[in-house]
mmCIF file of C-alpha atoms and ligand atoms in Angstrom:
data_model
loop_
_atom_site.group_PDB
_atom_site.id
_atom_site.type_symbol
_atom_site.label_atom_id
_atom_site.label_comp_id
_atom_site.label_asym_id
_atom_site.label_seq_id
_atom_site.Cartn_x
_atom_site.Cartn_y
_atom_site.Cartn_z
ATOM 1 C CA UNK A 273 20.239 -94.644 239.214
ATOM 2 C CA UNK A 274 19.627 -96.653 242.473
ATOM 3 C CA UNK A 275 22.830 -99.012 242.643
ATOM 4 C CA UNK A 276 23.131 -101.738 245.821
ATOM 5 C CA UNK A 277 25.863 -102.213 248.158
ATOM 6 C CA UNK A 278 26.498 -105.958 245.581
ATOM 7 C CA UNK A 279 26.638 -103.602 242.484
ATOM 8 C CA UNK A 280 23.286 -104.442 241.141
ATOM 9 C CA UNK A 281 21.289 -101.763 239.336
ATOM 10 C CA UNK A 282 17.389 -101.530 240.988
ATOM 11 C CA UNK A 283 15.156 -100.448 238.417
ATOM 12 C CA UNK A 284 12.055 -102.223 239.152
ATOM 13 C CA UNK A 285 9.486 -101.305 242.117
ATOM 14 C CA UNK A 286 6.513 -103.952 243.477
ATOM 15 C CA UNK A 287 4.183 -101.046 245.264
ATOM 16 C CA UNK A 288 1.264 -102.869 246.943
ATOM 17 C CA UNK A 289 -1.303 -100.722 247.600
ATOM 18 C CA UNK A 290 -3.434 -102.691 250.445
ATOM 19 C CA UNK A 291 -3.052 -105.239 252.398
ATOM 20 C CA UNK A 292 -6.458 -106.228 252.268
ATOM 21 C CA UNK A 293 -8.352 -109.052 250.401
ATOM 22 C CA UNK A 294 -11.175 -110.750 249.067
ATOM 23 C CA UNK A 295 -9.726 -114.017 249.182
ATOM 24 C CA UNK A 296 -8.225 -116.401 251.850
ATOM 25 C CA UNK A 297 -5.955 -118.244 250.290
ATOM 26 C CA UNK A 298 -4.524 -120.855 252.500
ATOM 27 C CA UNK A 299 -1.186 -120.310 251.573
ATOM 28 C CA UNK A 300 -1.592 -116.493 252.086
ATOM 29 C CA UNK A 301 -3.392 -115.972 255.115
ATOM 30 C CA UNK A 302 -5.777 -118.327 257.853
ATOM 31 C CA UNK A 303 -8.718 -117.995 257.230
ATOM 32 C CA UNK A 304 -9.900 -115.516 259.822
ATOM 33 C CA UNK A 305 -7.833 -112.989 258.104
ATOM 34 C CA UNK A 306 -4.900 -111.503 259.118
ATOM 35 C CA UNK A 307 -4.829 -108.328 261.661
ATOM 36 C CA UNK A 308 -5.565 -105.674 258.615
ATOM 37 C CA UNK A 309 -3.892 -102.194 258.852
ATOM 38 C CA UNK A 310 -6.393 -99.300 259.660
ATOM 39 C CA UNK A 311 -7.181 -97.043 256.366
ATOM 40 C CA UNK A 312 -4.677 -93.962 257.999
ATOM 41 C CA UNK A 313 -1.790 -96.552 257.999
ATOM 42 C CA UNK A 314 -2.153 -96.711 253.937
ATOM 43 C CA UNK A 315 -0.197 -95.011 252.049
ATOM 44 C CA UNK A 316 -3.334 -92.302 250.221
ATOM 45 C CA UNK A 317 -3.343 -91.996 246.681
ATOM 46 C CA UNK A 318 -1.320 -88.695 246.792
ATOM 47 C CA UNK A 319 1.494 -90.533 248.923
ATOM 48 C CA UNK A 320 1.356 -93.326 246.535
ATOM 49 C CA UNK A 321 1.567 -90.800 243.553
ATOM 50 C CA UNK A 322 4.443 -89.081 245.018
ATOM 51 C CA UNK A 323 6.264 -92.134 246.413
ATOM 52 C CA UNK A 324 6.262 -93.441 242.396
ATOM 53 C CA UNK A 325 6.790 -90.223 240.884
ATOM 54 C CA UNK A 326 10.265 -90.099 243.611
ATOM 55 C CA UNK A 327 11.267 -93.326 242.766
ATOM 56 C CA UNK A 328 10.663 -92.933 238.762
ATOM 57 C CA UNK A 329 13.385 -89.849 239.402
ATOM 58 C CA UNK A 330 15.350 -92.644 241.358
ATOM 59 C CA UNK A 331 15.572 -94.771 237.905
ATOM 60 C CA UNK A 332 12.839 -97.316 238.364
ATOM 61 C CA UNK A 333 11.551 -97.804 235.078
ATOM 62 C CA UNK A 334 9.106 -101.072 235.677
ATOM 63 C CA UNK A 335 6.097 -100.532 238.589
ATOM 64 C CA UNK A 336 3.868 -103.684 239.268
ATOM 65 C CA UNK A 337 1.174 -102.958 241.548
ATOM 66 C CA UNK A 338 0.056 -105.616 243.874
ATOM 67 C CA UNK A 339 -1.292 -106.309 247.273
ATOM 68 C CA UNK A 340 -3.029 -107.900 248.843
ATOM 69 C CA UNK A 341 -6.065 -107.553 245.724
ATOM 70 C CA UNK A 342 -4.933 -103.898 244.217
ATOM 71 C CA UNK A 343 -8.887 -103.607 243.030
ATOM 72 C CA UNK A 344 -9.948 -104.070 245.830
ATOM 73 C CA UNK A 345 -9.031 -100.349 246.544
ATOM 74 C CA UNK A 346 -11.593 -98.124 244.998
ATOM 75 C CA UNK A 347 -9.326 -95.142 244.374
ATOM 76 C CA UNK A 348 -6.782 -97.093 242.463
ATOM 77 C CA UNK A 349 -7.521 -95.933 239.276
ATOM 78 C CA UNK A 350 -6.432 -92.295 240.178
ATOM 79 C CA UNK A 351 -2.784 -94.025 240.838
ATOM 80 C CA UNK A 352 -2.694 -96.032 237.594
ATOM 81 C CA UNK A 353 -4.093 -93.021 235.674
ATOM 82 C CA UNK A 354 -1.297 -90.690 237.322
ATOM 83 C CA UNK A 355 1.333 -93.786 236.920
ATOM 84 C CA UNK A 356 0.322 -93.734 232.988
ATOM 85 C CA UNK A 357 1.501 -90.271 232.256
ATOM 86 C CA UNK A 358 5.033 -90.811 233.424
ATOM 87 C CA UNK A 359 6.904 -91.085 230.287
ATOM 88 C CA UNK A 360 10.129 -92.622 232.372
ATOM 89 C CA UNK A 361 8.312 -95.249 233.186
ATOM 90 C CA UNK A 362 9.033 -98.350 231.213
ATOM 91 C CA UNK A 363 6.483 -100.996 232.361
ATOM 92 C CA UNK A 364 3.605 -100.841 234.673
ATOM 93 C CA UNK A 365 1.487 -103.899 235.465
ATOM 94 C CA UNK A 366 -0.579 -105.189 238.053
ATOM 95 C CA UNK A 367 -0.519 -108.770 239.796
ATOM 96 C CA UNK A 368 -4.567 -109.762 240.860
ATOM 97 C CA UNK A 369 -6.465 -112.516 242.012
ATOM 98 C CA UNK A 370 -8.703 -111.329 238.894
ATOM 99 C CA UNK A 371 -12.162 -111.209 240.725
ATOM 100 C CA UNK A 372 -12.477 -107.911 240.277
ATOM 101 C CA UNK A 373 -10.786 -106.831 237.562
ATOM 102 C CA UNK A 374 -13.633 -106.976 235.081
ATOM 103 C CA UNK A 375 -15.174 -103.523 235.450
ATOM 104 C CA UNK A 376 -11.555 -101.968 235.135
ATOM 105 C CA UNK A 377 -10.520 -103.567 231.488
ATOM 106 C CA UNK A 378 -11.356 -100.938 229.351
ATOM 107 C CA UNK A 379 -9.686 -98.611 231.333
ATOM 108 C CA UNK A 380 -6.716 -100.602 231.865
ATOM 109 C CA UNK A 381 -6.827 -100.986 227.967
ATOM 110 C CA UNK A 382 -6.816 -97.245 227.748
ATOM 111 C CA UNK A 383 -3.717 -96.386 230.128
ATOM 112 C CA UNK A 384 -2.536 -99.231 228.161
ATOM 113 C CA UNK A 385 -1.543 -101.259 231.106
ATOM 114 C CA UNK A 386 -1.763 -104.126 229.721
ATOM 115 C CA UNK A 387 0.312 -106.528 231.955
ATOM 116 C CA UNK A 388 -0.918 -108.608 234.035
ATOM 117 C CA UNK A 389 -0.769 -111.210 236.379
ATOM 118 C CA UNK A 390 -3.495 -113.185 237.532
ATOM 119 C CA UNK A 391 -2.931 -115.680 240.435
ATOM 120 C CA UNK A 392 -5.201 -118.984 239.501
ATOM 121 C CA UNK A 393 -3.888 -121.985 241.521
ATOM 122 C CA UNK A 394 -6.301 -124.641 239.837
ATOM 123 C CA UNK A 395 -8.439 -124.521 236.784
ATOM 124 C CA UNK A 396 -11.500 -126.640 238.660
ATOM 125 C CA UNK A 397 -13.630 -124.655 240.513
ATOM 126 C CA UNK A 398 -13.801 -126.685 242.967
ATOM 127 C CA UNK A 399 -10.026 -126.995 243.938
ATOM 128 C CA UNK A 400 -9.812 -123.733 242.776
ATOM 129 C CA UNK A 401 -12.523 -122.099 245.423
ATOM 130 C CA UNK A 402 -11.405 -124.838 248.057
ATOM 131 C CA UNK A 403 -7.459 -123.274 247.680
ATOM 132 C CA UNK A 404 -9.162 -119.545 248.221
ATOM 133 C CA UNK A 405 -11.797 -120.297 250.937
ATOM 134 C CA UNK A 406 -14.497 -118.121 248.642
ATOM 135 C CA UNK A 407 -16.652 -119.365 245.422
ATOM 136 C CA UNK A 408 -15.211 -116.772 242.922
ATOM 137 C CA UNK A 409 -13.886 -119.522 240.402
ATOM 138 C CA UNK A 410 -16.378 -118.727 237.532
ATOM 139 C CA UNK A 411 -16.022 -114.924 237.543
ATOM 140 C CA UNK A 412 -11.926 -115.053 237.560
ATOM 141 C CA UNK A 413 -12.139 -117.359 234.397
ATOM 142 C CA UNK A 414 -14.682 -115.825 232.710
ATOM 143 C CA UNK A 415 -11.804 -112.185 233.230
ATOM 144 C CA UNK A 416 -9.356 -114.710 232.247
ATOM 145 C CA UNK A 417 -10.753 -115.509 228.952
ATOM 146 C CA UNK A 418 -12.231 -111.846 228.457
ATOM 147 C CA UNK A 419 -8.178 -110.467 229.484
ATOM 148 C CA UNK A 420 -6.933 -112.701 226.171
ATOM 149 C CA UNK A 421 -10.010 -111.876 224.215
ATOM 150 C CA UNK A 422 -8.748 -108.080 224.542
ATOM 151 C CA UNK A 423 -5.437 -108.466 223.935
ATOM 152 C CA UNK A 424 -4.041 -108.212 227.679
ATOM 153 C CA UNK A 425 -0.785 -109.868 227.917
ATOM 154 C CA UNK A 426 -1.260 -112.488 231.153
ATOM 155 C CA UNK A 427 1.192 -114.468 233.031
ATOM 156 C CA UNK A 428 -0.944 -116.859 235.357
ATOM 157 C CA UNK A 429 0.537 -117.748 238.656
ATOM 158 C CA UNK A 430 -0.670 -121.196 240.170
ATOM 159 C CA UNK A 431 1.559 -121.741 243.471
ATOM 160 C CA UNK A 432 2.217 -125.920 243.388
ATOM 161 C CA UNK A 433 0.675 -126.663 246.866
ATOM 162 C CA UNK A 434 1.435 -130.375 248.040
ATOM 163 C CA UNK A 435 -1.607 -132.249 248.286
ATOM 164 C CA UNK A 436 -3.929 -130.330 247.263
ATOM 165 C CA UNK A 437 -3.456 -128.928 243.151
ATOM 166 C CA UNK A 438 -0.991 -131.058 241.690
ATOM 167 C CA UNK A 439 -3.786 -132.616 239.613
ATOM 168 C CA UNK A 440 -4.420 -129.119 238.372
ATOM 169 C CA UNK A 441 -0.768 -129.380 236.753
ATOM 170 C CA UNK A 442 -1.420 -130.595 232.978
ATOM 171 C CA UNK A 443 -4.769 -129.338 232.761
ATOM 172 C CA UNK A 444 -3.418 -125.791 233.254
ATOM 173 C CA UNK A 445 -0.627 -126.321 230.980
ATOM 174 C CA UNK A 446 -3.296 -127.425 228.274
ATOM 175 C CA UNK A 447 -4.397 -123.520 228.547
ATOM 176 C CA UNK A 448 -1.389 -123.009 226.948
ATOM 177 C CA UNK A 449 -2.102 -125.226 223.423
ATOM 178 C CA UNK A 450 -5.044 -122.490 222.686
ATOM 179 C CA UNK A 451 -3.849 -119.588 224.356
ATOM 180 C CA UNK A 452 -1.259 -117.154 223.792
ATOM 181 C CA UNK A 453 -0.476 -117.285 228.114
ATOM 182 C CA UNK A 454 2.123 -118.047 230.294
ATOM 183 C CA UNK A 455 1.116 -120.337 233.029
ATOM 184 C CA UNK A 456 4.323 -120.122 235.857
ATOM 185 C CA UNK A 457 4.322 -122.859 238.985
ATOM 186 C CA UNK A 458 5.713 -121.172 241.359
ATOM 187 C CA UNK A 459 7.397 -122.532 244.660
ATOM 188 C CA UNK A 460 5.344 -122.117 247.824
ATOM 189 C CA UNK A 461 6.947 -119.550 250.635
ATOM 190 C CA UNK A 462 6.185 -120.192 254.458
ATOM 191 C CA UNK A 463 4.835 -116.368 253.704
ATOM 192 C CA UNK A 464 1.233 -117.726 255.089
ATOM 193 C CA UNK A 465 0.189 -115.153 258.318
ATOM 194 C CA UNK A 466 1.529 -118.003 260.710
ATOM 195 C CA UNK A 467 -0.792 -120.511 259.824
ATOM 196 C CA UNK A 468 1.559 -123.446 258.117
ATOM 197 C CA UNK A 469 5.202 -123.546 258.648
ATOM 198 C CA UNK A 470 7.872 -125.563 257.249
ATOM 199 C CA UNK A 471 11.550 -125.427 255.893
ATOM 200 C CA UNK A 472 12.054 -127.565 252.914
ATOM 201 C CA UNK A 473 9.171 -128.319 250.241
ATOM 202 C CA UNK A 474 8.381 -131.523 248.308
ATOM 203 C CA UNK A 475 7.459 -129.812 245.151
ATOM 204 C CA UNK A 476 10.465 -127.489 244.362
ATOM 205 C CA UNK A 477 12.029 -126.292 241.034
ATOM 206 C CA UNK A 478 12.981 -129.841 239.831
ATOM 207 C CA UNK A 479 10.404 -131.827 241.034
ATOM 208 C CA UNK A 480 8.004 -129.969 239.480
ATOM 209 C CA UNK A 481 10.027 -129.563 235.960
ATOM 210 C CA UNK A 482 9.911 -133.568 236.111
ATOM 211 C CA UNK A 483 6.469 -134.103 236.558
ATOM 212 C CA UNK A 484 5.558 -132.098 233.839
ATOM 213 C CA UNK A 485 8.462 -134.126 231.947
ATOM 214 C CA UNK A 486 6.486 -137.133 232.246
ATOM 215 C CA UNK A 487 3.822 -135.735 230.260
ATOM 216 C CA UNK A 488 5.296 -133.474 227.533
ATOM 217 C CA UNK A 489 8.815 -134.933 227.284
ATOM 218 C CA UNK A 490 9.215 -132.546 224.389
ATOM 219 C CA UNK A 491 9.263 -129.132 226.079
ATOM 220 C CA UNK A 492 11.821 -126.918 225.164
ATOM 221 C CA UNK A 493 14.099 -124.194 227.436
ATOM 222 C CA UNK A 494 13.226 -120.513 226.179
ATOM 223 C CA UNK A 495 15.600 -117.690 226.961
ATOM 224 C CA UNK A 496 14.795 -115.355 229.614
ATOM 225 C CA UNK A 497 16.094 -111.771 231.023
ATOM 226 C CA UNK A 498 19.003 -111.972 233.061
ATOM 227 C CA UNK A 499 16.754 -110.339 235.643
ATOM 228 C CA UNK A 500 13.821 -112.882 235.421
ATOM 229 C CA UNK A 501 13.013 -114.967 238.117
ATOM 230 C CA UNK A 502 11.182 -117.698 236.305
ATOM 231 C CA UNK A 503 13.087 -120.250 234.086
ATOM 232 C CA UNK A 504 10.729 -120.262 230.878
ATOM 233 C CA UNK A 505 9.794 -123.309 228.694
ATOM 234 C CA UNK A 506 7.782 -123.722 225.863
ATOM 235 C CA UNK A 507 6.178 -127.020 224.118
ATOM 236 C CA UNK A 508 6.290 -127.167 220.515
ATOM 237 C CA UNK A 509 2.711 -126.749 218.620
ATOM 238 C CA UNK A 510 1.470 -124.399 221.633
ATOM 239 C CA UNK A 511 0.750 -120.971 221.855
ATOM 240 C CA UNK A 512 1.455 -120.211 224.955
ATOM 241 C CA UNK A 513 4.534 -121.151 227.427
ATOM 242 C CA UNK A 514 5.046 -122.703 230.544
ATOM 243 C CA UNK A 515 7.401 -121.376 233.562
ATOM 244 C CA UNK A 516 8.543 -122.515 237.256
ATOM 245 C CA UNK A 517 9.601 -119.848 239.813
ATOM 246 C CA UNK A 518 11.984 -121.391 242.081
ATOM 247 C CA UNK A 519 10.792 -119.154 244.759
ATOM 248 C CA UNK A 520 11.856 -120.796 247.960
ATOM 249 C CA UNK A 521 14.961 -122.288 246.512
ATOM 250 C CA UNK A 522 16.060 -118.883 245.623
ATOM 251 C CA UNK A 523 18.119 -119.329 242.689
ATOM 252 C CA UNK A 524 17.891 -116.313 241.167
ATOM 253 C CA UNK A 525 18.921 -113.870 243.874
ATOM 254 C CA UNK A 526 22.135 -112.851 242.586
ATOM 255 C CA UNK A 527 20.864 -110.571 239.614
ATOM 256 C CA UNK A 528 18.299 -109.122 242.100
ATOM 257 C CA UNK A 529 16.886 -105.797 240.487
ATOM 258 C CA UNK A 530 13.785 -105.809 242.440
ATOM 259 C CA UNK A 531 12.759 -103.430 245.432
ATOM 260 C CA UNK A 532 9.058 -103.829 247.362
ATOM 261 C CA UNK A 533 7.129 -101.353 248.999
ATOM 262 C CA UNK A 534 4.537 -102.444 251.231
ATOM 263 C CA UNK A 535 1.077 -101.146 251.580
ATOM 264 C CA UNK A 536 1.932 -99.141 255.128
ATOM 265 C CA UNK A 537 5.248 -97.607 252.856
ATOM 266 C CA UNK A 538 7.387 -100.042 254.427
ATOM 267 C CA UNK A 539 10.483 -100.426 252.341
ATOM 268 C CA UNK A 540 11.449 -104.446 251.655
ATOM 269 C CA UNK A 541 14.722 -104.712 249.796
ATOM 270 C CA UNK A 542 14.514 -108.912 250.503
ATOM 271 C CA UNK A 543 11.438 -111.054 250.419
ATOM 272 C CA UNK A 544 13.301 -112.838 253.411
ATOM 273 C CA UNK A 545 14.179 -109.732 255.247
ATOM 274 C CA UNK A 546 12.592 -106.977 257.619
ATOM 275 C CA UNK A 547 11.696 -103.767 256.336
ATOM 276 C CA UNK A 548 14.586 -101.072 256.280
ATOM 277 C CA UNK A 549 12.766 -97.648 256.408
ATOM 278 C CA UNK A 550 9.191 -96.023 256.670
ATOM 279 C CA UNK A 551 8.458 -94.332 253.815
ATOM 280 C CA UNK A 552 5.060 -93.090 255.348
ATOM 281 C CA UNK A 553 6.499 -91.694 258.362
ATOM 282 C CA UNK A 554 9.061 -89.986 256.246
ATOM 283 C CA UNK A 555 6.280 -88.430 254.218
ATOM 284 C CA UNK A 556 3.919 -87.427 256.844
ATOM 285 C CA UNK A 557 7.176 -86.289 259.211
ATOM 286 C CA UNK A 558 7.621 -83.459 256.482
ATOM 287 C CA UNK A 559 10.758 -84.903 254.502
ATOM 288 C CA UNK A 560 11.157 -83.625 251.175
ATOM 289 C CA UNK A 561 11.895 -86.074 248.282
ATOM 290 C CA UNK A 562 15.837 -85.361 248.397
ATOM 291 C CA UNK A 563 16.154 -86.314 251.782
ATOM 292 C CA UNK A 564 13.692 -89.815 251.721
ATOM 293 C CA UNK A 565 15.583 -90.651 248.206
ATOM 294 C CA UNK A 566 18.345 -90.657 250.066
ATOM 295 C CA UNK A 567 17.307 -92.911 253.064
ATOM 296 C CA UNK A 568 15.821 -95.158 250.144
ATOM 297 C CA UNK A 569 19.864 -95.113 248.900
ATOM 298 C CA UNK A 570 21.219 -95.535 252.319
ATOM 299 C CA UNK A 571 19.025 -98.571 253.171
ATOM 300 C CA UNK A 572 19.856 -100.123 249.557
ATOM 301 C CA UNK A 573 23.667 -100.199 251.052
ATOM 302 C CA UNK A 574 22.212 -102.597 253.137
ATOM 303 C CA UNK A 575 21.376 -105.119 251.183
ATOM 304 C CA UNK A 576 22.260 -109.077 251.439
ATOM 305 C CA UNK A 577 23.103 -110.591 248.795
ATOM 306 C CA UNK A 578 20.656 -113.475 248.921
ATOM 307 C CA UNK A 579 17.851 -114.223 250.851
ATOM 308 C CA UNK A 580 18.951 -117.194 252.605
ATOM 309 C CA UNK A 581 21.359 -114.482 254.307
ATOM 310 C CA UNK A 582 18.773 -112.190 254.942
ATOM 311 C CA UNK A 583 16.658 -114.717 256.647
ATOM 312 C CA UNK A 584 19.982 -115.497 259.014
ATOM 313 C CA UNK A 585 19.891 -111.705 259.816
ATOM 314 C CA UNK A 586 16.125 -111.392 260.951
ATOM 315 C CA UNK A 587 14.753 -114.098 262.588
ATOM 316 C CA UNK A 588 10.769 -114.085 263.172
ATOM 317 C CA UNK A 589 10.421 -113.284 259.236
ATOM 318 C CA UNK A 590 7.984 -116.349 258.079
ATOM 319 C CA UNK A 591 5.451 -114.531 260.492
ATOM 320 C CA UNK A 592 4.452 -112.565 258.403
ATOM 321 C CA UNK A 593 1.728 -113.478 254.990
ATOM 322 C CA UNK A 594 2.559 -112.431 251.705
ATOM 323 C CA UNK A 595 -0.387 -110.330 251.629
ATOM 324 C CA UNK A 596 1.461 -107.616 253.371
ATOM 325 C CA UNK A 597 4.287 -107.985 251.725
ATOM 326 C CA UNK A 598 2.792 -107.578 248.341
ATOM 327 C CA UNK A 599 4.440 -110.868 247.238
HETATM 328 N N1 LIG B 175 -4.001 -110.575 245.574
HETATM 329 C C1 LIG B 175 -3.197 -110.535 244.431
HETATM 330 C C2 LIG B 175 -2.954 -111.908 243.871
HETATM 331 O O1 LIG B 175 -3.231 -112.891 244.551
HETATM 332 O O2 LIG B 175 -2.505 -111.979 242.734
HETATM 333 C C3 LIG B 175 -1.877 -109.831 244.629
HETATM 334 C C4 LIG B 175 -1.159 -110.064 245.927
HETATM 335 S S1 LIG B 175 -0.551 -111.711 246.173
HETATM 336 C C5 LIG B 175 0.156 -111.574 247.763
HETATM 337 C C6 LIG B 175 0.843 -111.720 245.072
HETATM 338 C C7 LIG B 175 1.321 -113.085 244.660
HETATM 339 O O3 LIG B 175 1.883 -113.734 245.783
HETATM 340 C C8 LIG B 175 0.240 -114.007 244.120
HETATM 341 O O4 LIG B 175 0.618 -114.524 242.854
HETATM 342 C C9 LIG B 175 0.167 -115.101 245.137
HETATM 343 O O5 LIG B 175 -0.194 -116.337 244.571
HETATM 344 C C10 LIG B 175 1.584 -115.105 245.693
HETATM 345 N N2 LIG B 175 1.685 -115.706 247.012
HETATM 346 C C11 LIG B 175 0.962 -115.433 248.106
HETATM 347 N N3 LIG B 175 1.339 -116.204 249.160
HETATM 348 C C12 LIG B 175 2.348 -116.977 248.707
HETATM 349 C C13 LIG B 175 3.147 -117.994 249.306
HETATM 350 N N4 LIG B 175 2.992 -118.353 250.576
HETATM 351 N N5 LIG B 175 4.097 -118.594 248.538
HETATM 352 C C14 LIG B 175 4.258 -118.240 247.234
HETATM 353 N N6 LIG B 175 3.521 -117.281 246.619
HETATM 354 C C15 LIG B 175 2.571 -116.671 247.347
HETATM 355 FE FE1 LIG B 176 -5.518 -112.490 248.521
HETATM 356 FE FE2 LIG B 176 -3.596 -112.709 246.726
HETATM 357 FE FE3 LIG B 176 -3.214 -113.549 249.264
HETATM 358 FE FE4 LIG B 176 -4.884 -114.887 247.706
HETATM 359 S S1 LIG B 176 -2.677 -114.620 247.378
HETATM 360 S S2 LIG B 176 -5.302 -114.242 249.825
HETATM 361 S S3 LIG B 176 -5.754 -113.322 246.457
HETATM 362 S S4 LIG B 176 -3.504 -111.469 248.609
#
């Protein structure tokens, strides 16, 4: 079991597996891009196979694999078909931006990885293709509606971006009379490659609980894990339910379970932190799995307890965009 230096059991593992995109988001990345690791600095599909299978032995029971776009990588379904077979594995799902998803369903359906996240920020294309800098807004809805025609059970993440989708509010909660989703707003991070900074937002957890107040006065608080980041709602007569991620306000840091390892095997045990140890280097120095479990346990004795103290301990941190952290 992989136990922190705050007492908190770490069972759950966000493995990105690129750091590259088909997207721009503005909130992710400028729009030229960020500078993109070379292929060799990837974890391959064999490190990322034994880097899982390790940390499954560790006690993480719950994978999610994310990126920058996971489908974008054309040998990823070797690593979900591998992750599939692991009978200690609990949970595996995979957080997209859902524009190329579509060719992978039935075999997603099949491994029966059927979690999944799929970022839309607006339900209009043309906010929606405006927020990404590309014209992909037909194709991620039409995966959208094909993901809950099959069965798939999807969270949607729409990031509440000031000025620019708050419109997009209630009509995306409106998904949620018909549909059997979860739409969460989540807080925006200064996570963005450099390009916008800032230290307080306009839109946090409340305000954006009291906007959507005005309109369906009626919602109602639904319990959640103790683990779960997002506080989740529901409004009577809808078949879906509604959630906000307090992201940058960072409320739910204290039952942290959560461990991140980046595309180049950089291990992240804080969002607002620097990486600890090199998981690539380890694996292409020679280590065995005894030896790099146990620098994974050494640098989970490092731990902060929240991020606002990890962002006191490494400065420079808001450099970086989320899609190299895997978000
Ligand atoms: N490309 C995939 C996607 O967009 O779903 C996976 C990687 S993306 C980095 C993972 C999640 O991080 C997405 O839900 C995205 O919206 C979120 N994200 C990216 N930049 C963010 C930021 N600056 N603040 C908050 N969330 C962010
Ligand atoms: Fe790509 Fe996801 Fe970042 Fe958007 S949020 S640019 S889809 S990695």
């Amino acid at each position: 079991m992989l136990i922190d230096n705050h007492n908190r059991v770490i069972n759950y593992l966000r493995l990105a597996v690129t750091d590259r995109c088909n997207l721009r988001c503005n909130y992710c990345m400028p729009s030229e891009g960020i500078d993109f690791s070379g292929s060799n600095e990837l974890l391959s599909i064999s490190e990322l196979i034994r880097t899982s299978e390790m940390m499954v032995r560790e006690g993480i029971d719950k994978i999610r694999i994310t990126g920058g776009e996971p489908f974008v990588r054309k040998d990823l379904p070797l690593l979900l078909k591998s992750l599939s077979k692991n009978k200690d594995l609990k949970e595996i799902s995979i957080t997209t931006n859902g524009t190329l998803i579509g060719r992978h369903l039935p075999l997603l359906k099949e491994l029966r990885i059927d979690h999944i996240n799929l970022s839309m920020d607006a339900i209009e294309a043309e906010t929606f293709n405006k927020i990404t800098r590309r014209e992909t807004f037909a194709t991620v809805y039409e995966n959208l509606l094909r993901m809950l025609d099959m069965g798939f059970k999807v969270k949607i993440n729409c990031i509440v971006l000031d000025g620019q989708n708050i419109d997009q509010i209630y009509p995306m909660l409106e998904l949620t009379r018909n549909y059997d989703v979860s739409v969460r707003f989540l807080e925006e991070m200064p996570f963005n490659g450099g390009s916008r900074q800032f230290d307080t937002i306009r839109w946090n957890y409340k305000e954006i609980l009291s906007y959507i107040s005005q309109a369906y006065p009626e919602y109602e608080r639904l319990p959640a894990p103790a683990t779960s980041t997002a506080m989740n709602y529901g409004i009577p007569g809808f078949k879906g339910s509604f959630g906000i991620i307090p992201s940058f306000s960072r409320t739910f840091c204290g039952s942290c379970n959560r461990l991140r390892i980046s595309a180049t095997g950089d291990l992240i045990t804080c969002l607002y932190g620097k990486p600890r140890i090199n998981i690539r280097q380890l694996l292409r120095d020679g280590s065995d799995d005894q030896s790099i479990a146990g620098h994974i346990r050494g640098a989970l004795h490092t731990r902060s307890k929240t991020g606002f103290e990890e962002q006191q301990r490494y400065k420079g941190v808001f450099d970086n965009s989320m899609t190299s952290i895997g978000g």
